Coordinates of C-alpha atoms in Angstrom, one line a residue:
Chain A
X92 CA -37.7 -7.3 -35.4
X93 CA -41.1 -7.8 -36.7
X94 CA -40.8 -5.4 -39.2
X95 CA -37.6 -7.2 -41.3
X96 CA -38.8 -10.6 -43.5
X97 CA -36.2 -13.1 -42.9
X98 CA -37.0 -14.7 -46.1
X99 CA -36.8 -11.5 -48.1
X100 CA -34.3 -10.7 -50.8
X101 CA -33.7 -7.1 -50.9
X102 CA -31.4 -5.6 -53.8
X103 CA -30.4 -9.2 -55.1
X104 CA -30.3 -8.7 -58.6
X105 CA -30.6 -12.4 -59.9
X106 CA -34.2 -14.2 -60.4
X107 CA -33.3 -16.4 -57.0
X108 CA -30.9 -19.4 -56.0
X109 CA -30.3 -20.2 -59.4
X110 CA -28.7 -17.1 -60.1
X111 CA -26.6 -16.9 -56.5
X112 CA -23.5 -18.7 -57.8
X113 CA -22.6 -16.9 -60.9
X114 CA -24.0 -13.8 -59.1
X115 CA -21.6 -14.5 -56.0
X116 CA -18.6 -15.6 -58.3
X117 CA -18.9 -12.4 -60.4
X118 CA -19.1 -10.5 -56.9
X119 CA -15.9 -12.5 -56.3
X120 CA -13.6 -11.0 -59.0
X121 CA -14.5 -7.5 -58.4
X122 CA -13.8 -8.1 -54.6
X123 CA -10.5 -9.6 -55.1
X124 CA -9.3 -7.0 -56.7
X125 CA -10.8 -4.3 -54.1
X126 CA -9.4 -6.0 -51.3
X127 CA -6.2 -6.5 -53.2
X128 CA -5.7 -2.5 -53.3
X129 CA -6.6 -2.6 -49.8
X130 CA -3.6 -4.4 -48.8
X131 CA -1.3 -2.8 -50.9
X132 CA -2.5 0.5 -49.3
X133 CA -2.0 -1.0 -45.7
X134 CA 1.2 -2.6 -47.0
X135 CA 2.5 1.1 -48.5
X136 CA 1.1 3.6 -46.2
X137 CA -0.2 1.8 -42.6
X138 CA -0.6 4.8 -40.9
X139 CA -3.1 6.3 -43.5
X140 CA -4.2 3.1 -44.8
X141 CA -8.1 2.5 -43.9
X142 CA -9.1 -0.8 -42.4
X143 CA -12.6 -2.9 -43.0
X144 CA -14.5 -4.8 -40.0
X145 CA -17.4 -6.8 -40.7
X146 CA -19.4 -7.7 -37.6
X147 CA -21.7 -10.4 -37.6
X148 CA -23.9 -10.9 -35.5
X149 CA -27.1 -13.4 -35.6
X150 CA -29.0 -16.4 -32.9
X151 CA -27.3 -20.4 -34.1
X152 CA -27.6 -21.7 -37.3
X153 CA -28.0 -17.8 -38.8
X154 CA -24.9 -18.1 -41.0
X155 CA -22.0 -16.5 -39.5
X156 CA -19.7 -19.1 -40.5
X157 CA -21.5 -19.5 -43.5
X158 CA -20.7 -16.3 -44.4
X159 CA -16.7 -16.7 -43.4
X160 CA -16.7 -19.6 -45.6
X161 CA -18.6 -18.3 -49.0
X162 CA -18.4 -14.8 -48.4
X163 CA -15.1 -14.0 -47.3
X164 CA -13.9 -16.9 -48.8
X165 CA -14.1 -14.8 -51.9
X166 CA -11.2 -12.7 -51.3
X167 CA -7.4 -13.8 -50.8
X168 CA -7.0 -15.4 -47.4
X169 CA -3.8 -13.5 -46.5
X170 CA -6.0 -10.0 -46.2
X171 CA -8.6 -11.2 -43.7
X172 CA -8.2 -11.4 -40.2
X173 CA -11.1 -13.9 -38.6
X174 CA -11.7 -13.5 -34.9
X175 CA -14.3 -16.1 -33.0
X176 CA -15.5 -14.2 -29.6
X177 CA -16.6 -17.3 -27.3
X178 CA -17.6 -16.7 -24.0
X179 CA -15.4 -14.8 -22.4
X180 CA -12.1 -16.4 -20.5
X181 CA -10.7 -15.8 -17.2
X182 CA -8.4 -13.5 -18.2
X183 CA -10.9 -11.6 -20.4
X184 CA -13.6 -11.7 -17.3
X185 CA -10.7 -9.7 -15.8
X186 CA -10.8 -6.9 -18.2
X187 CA -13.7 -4.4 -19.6
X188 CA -15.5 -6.0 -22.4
X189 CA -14.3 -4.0 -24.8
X190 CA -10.8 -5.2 -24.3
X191 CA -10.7 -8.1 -25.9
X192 CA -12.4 -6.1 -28.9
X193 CA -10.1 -3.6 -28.9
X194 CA -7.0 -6.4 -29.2
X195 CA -8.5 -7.8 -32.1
X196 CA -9.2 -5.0 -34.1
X197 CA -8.2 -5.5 -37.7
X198 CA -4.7 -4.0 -39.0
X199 CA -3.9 -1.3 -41.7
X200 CA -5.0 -2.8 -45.0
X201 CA -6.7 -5.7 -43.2
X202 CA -10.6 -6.8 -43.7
X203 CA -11.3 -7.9 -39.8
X204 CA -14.3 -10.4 -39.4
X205 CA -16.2 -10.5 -36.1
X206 CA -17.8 -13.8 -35.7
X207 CA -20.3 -12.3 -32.6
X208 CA -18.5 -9.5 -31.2
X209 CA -19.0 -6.7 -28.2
X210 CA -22.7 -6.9 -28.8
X211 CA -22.9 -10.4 -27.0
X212 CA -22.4 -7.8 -24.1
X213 CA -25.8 -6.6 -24.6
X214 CA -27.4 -10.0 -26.0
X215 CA -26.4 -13.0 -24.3
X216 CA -25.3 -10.7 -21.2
X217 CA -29.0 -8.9 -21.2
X218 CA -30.9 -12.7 -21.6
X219 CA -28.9 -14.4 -19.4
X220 CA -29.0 -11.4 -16.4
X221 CA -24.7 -11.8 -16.7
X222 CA -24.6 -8.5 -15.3
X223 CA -27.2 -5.8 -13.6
X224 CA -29.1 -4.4 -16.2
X225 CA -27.7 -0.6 -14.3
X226 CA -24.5 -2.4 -16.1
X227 CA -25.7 -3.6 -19.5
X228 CA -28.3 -0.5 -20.1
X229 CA -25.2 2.2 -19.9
X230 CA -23.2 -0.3 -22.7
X231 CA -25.4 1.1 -25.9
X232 CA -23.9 4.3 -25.6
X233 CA -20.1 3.1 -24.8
X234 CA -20.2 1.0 -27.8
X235 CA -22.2 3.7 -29.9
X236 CA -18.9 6.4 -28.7
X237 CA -16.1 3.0 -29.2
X238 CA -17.4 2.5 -32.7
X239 CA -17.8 6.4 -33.9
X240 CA -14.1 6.2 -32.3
X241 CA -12.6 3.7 -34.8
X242 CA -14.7 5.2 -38.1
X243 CA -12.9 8.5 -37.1
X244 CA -9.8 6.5 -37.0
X245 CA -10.2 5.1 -40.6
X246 CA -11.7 1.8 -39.7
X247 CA -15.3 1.0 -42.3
X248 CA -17.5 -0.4 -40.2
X249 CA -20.1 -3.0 -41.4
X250 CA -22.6 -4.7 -38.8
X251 CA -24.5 -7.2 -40.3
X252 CA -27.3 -8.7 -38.1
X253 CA -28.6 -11.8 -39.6
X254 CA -32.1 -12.3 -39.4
X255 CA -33.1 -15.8 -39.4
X256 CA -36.4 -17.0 -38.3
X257 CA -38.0 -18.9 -35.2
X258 CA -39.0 -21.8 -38.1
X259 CA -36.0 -21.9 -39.9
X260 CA -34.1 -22.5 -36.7
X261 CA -35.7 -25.7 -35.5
X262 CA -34.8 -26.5 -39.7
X263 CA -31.6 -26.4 -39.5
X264 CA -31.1 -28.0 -36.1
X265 CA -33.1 -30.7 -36.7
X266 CA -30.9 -30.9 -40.0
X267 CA -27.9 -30.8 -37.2
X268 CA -29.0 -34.2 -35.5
X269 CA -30.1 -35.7 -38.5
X270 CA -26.8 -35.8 -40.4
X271 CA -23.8 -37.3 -38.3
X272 CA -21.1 -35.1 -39.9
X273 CA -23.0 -32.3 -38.6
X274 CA -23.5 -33.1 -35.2
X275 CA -20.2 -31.0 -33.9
X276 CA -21.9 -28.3 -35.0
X277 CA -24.6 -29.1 -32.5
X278 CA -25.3 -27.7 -29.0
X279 CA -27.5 -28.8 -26.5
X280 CA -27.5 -25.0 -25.2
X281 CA -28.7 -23.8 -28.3
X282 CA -31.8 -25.2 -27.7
X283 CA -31.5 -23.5 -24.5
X284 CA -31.3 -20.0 -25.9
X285 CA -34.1 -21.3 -28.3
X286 CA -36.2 -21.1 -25.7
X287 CA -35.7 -17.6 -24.7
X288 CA -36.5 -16.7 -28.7
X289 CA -38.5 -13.2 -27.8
X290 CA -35.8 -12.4 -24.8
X291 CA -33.4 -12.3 -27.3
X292 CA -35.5 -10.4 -30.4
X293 CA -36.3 -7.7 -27.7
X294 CA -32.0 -7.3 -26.6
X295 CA -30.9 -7.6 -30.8
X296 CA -34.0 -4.8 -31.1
X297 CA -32.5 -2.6 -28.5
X298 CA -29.1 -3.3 -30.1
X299 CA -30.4 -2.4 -33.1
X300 CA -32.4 0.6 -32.5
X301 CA -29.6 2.2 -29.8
X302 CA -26.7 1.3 -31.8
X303 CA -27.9 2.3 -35.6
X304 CA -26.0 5.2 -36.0
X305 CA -24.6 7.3 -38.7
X306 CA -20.8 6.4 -38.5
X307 CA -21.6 2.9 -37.9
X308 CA -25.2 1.6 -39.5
X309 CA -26.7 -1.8 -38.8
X310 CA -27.5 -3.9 -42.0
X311 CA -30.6 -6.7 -41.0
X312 CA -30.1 -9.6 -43.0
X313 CA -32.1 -11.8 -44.4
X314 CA -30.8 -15.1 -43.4
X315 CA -33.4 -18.1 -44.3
X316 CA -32.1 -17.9 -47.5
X317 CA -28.3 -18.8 -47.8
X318 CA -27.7 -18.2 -51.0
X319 CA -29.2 -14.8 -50.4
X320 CA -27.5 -14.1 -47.0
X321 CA -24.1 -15.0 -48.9
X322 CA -24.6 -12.5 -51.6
X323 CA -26.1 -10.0 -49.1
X324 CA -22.7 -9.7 -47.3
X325 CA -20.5 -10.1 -50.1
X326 CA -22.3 -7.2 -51.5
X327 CA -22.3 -5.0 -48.8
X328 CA -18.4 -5.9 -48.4
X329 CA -17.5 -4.6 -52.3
X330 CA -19.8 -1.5 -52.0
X331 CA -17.8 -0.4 -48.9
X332 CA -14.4 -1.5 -50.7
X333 CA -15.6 0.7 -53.6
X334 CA -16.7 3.3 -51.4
X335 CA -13.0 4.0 -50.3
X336 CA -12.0 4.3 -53.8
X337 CA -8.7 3.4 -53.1
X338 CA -5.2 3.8 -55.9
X339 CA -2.9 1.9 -56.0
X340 CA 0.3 3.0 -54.3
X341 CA 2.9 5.2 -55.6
X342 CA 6.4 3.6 -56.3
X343 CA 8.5 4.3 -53.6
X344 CA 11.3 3.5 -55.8
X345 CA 12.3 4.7 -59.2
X346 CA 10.6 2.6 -61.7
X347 CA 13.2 3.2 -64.5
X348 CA 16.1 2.5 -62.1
X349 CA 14.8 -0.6 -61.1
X350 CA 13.7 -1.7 -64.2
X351 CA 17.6 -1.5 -65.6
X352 CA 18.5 -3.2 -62.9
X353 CA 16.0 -6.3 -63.1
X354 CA 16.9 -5.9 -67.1
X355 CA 20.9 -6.0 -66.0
X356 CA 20.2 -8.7 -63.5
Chain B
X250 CA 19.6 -28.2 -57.1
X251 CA 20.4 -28.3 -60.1
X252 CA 18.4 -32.0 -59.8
X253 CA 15.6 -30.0 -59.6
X254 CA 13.5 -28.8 -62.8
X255 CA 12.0 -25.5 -62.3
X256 CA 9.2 -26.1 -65.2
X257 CA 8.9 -30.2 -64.4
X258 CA 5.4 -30.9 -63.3
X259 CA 5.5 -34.5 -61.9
X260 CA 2.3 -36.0 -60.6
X261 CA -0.3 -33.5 -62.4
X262 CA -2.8 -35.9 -63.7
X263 CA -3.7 -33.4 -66.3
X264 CA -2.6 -32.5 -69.7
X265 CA -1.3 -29.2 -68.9
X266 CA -2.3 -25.9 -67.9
X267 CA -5.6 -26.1 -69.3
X268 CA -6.8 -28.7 -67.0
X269 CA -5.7 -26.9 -63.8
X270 CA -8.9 -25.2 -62.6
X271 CA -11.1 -28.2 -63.4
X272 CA -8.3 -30.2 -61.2
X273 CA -7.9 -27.6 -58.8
X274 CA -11.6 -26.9 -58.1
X275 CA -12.0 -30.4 -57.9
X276 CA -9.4 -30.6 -55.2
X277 CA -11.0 -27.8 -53.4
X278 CA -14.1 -29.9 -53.0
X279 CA -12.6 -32.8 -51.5
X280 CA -10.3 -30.5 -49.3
X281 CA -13.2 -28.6 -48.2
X282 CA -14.5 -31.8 -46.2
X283 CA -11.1 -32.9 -45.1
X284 CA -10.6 -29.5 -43.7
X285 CA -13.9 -29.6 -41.9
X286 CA -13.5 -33.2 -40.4
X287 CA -9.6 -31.8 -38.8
X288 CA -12.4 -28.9 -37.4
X289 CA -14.8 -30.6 -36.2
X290 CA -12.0 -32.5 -34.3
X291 CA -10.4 -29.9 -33.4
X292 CA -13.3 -28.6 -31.0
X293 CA -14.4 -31.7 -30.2
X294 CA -11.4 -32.6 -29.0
X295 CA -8.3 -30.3 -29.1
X296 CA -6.3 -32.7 -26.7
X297 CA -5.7 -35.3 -29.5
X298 CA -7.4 -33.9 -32.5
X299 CA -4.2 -33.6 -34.9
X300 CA -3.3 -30.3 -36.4
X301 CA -1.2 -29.8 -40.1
X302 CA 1.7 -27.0 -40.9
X303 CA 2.3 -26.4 -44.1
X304 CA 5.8 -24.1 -44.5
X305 CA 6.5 -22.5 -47.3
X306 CA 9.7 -21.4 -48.5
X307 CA 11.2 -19.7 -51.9
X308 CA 13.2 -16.9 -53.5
X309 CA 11.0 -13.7 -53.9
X310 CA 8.2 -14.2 -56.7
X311 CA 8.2 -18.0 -56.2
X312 CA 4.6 -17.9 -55.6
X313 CA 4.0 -18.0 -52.1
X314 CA 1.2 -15.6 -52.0
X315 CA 0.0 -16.9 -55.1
X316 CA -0.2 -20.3 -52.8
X317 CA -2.0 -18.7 -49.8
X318 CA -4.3 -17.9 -52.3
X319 CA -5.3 -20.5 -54.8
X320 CA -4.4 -23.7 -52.2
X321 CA -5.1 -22.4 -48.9
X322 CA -8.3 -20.3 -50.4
X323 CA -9.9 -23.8 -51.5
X324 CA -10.5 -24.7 -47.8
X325 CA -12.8 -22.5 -45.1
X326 CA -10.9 -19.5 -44.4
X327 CA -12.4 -20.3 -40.6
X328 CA -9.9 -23.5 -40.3
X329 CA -6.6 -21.2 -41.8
X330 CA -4.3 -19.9 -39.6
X331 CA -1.5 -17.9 -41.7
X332 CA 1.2 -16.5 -40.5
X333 CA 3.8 -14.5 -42.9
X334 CA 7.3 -14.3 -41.1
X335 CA 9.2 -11.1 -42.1
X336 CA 12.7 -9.9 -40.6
X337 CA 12.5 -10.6 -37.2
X338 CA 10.9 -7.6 -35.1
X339 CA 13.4 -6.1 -32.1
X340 CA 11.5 -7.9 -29.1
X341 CA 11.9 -11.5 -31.4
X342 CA 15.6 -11.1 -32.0
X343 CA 15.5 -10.9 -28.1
X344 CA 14.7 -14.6 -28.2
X345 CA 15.9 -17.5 -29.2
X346 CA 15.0 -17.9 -33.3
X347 CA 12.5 -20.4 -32.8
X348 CA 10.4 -18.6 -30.1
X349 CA 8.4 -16.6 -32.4
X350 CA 7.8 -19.9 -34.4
X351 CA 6.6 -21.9 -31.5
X352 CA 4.4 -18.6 -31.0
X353 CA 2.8 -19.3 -34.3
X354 CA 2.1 -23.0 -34.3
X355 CA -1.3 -23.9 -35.5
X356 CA -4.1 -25.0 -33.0
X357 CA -6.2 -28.0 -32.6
X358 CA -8.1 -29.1 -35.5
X359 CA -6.4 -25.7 -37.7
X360 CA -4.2 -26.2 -40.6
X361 CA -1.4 -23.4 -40.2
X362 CA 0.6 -21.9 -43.2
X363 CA 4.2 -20.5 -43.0
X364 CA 5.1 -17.8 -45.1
X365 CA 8.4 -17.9 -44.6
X366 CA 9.8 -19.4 -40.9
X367 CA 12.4 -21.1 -39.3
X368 CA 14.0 -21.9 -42.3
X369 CA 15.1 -18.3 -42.5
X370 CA 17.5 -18.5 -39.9
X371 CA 19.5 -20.7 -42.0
X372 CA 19.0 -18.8 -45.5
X373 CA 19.0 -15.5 -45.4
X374 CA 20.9 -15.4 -42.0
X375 CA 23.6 -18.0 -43.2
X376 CA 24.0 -15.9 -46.8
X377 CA 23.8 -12.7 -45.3
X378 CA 25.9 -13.7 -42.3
X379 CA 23.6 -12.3 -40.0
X380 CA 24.9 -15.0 -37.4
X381 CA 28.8 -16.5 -37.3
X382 CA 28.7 -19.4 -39.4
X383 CA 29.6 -21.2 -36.1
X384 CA 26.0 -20.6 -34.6
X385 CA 23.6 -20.9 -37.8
X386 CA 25.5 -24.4 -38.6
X387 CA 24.4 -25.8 -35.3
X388 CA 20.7 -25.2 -36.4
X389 CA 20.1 -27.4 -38.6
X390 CA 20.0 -30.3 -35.9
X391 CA 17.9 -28.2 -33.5
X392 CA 15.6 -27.4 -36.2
X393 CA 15.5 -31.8 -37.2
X394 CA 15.1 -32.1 -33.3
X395 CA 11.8 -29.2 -33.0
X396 CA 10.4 -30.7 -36.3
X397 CA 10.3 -34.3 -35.0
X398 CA 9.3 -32.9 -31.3
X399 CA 6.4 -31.2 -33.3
X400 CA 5.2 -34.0 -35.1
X401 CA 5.7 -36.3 -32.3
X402 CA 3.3 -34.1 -30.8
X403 CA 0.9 -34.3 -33.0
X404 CA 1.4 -31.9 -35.9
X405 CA 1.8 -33.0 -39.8
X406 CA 4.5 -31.0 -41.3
X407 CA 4.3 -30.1 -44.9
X408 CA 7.3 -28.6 -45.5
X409 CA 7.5 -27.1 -49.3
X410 CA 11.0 -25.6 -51.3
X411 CA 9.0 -23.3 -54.4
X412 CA 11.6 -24.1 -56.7
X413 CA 11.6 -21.1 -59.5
X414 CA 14.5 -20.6 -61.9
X415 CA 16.5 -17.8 -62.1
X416 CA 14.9 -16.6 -65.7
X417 CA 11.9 -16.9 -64.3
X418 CA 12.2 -15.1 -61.5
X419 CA 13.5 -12.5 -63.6
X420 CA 10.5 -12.0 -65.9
X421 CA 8.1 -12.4 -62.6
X422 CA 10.1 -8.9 -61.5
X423 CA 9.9 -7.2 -64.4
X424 CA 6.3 -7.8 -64.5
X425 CA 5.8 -6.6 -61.4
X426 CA 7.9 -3.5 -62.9
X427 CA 5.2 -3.0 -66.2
X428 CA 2.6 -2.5 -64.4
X429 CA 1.8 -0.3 -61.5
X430 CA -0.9 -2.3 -59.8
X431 CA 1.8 -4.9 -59.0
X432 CA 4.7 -2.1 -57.8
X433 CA 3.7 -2.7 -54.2
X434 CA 5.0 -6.1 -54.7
X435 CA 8.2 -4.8 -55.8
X436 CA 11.1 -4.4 -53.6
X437 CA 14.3 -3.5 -54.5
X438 CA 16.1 -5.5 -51.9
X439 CA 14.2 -8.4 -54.4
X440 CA 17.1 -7.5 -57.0
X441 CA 20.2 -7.3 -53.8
X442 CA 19.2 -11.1 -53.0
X443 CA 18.9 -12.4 -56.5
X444 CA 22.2 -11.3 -56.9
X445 CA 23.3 -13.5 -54.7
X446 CA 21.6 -16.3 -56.1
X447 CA 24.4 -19.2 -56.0
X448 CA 24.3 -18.5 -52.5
X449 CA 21.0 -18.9 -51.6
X450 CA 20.9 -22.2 -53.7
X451 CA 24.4 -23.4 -51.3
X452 CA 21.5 -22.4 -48.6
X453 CA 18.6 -24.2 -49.6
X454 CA 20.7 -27.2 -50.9
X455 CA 21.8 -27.6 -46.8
X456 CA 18.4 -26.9 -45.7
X457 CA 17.0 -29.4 -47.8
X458 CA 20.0 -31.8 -47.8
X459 CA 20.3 -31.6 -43.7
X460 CA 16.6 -31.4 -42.9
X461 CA 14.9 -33.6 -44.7
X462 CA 14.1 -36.2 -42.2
X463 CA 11.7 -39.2 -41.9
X464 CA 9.4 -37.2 -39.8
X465 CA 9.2 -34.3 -41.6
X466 CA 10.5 -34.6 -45.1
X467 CA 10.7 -31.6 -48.1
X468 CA 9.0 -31.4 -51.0
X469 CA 11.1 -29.3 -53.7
X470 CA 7.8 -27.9 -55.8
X471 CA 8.3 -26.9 -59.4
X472 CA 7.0 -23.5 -59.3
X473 CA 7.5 -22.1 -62.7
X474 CA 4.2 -22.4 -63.6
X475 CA 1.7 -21.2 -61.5
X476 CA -0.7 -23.8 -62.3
X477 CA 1.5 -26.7 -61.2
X478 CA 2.7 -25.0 -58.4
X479 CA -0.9 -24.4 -57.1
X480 CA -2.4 -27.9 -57.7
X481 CA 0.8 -29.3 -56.3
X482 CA 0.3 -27.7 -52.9
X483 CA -2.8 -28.3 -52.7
X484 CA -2.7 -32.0 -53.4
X485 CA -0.1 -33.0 -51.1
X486 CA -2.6 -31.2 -48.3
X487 CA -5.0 -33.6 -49.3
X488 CA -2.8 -36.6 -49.1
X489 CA -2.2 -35.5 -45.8
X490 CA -5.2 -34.7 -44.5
X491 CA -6.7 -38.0 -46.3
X492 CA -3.8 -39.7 -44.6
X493 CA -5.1 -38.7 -41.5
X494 CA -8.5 -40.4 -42.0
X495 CA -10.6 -38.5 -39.7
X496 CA -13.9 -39.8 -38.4
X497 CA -16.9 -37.7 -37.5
X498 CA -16.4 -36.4 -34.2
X499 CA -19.1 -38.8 -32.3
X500 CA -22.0 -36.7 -30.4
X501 CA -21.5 -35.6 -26.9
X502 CA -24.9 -35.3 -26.8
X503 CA -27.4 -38.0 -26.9
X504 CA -29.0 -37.6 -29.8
X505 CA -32.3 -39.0 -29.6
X506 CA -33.2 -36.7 -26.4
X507 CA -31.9 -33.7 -28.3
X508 CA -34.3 -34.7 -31.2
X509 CA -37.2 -34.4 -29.3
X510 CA -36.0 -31.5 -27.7
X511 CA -35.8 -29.7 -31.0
X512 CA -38.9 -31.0 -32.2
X513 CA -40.8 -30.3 -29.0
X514 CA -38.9 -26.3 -29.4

């Protein structure tokens, strides 16, 4: 973890924050038209149709709902499918972790976004001694074999760690309890988790480090900066959207037909 | 009906289509808050915290993608729960019609969208005769008794009729027909039901004569231009959600010991 700035700004194209919005709302139009031909696909063809799952991952206050709000927000609600992993329930408790993951995988056509995700299985579960570590250290190579599994099956995978630091933390905290319309976002056990800071660098480094692999990479974040993390995403959303290169679907009617009929109607 | 003009735009505080984005974005700031105080009440407390449904219900190409969209994209997609009905799926038409909508109700502290919903079991049923006449006429009192048992419990309804006209429809269609990133949109059935138009007006003239209630009245939107149609939905979610007048969840935390904490951290 030492080795990624949290306040850097890699491959922003702008001169800074003043630049973010009309960078971010250009990034906007291209998107909605990517993730437009991704639904169409999943609408025409389902069964070939790839799917998109963003995975974000990061300690409090590093942006994940930041991110759902101006980054995702970008693109037509009706073609992203949010999922919130809490704590597990009693049900899930009842099931292998990956369960609940696997239920909530995004549908043909369908950008899924992970709001923390089966890697809390090897970060909150590793900190917290959940499980025995002879449980949580055999976990890097189920999810490594579970995520190469849904590539092959035509899912884009994007894991986006977001790297905020130990400083900008107690920030945006103390920003929490300073501000009373921000207080529900604030929770005593966040401090808690605070205060096992390097615990929790060392379990996202061995996430990162086991689980980097070629089907499904791990993009480090920069996350101090908002405006930057929010472009970061965005970005790395439309170059995977472009990456699949995707036409729009074949009439699976005849176009002259129909258009007499609309004309005779 | 035939009350109802198509093109009217009653209510728009602006001087046409020009001003609709300034209006709209303008909207989307003050819905943006709104939406995040029913949140933040929401998981503070789901018990009471209220929750909003907005239904919406039209003849194909009325717009209500278009609404999902522009409206429903103002707000954090986080606080959106959407939920498209289509024909009902062999395990719902084992159930009784309103199961799957009762499935689909929004959460604490969400704001749920209907594309589509119960309302189809009295249009496309009752013109199609997909029911005897004698079972989808007893409806419309169950569906007055569910609405009011729903917003008894809790729930604002915003129940909204996208009133397009017939031409219009027909040049939204052929549009969709001219241009082949919008033939995915295209169905042919499209051009079956809008040959049954009269019918479907006899439809939604008893589903909006018989179920508008006190508790959960219709709104008959103008939706032949886009614009209107748009800022319309939008603003009658923030009369709504202003109605409510949500206060800042308080802190279940005391605050002053949290301060220290974080600036001890």
């Amino acid at each position: 973890m030492k080795d990624f700035d949290p306040a850097a700004t890699p491959g922003y194209p702008g001169a800074g924050k003043k630049d973010a919005s009309t960078l971010t709302e250009r990034l906007g139009s291209e998107l909605s038209e990517l993730q437009e031909r991704l639904f169409a696909n999943g609408k025409a063809d389902p069964e070939q149709s790839p799917r998109v799952l963003v995975v974000l991952q990061g300690m409090d206050t590093s942006g994940k709902g930041g991110i759902v709000r101006h980054a995702m927000g970008l693109v037509d609600p009706q073609g992203v499918a949010l999922k919130s992993f809490k704590a597990p329930s009693e049900e899930e408790r009842k099931h292998h972790y990956l369960w609940r993951i696997r239920n909530a995988l995004p549908t043909a056509g369908m950008i899924g976004v992970f709001d923390r995700s089966h890697y809390e299985d090897v970060l909150v579960v590793r900190v917290e001694s959940l499980v025995p570590e002879a449980e949580w250290s055999t976990r890097y190579a189920e999810i490594n074999e579970f995520e190469a599994e849904l590539v092959a099956g035509g899912t884009r995978l994007i894991k986006c760690m977001l790297n905020v630091s130990f400083e900008e933390q107690k920030a945006r905290l103390a920003a929490r309890l300073a501000d009373e319309s921000k207080y529900w976002k604030y929770n005593p056990g966040d401090v808690d988790a605070r205060s096992k800071w390097p615990a929790y660098m060392e379990a996202y480094e061995a996430a990162l480090q086991q689980c980097n692999t070629a089907a499904a990479p791990w993009h480090v974040i920069p996350a101090d900066r908002k405006w930057y993390r929010n472009w970061a995403v965005a970005e790395l959303l439309r170059e995977a959207l472009t990456d699949l290169a995707m036409p729009w679907p074949k009439a699976d009617f005849d176009v002259e037909v129909e258009r007499q009929r609309v004309a005779n109607s």
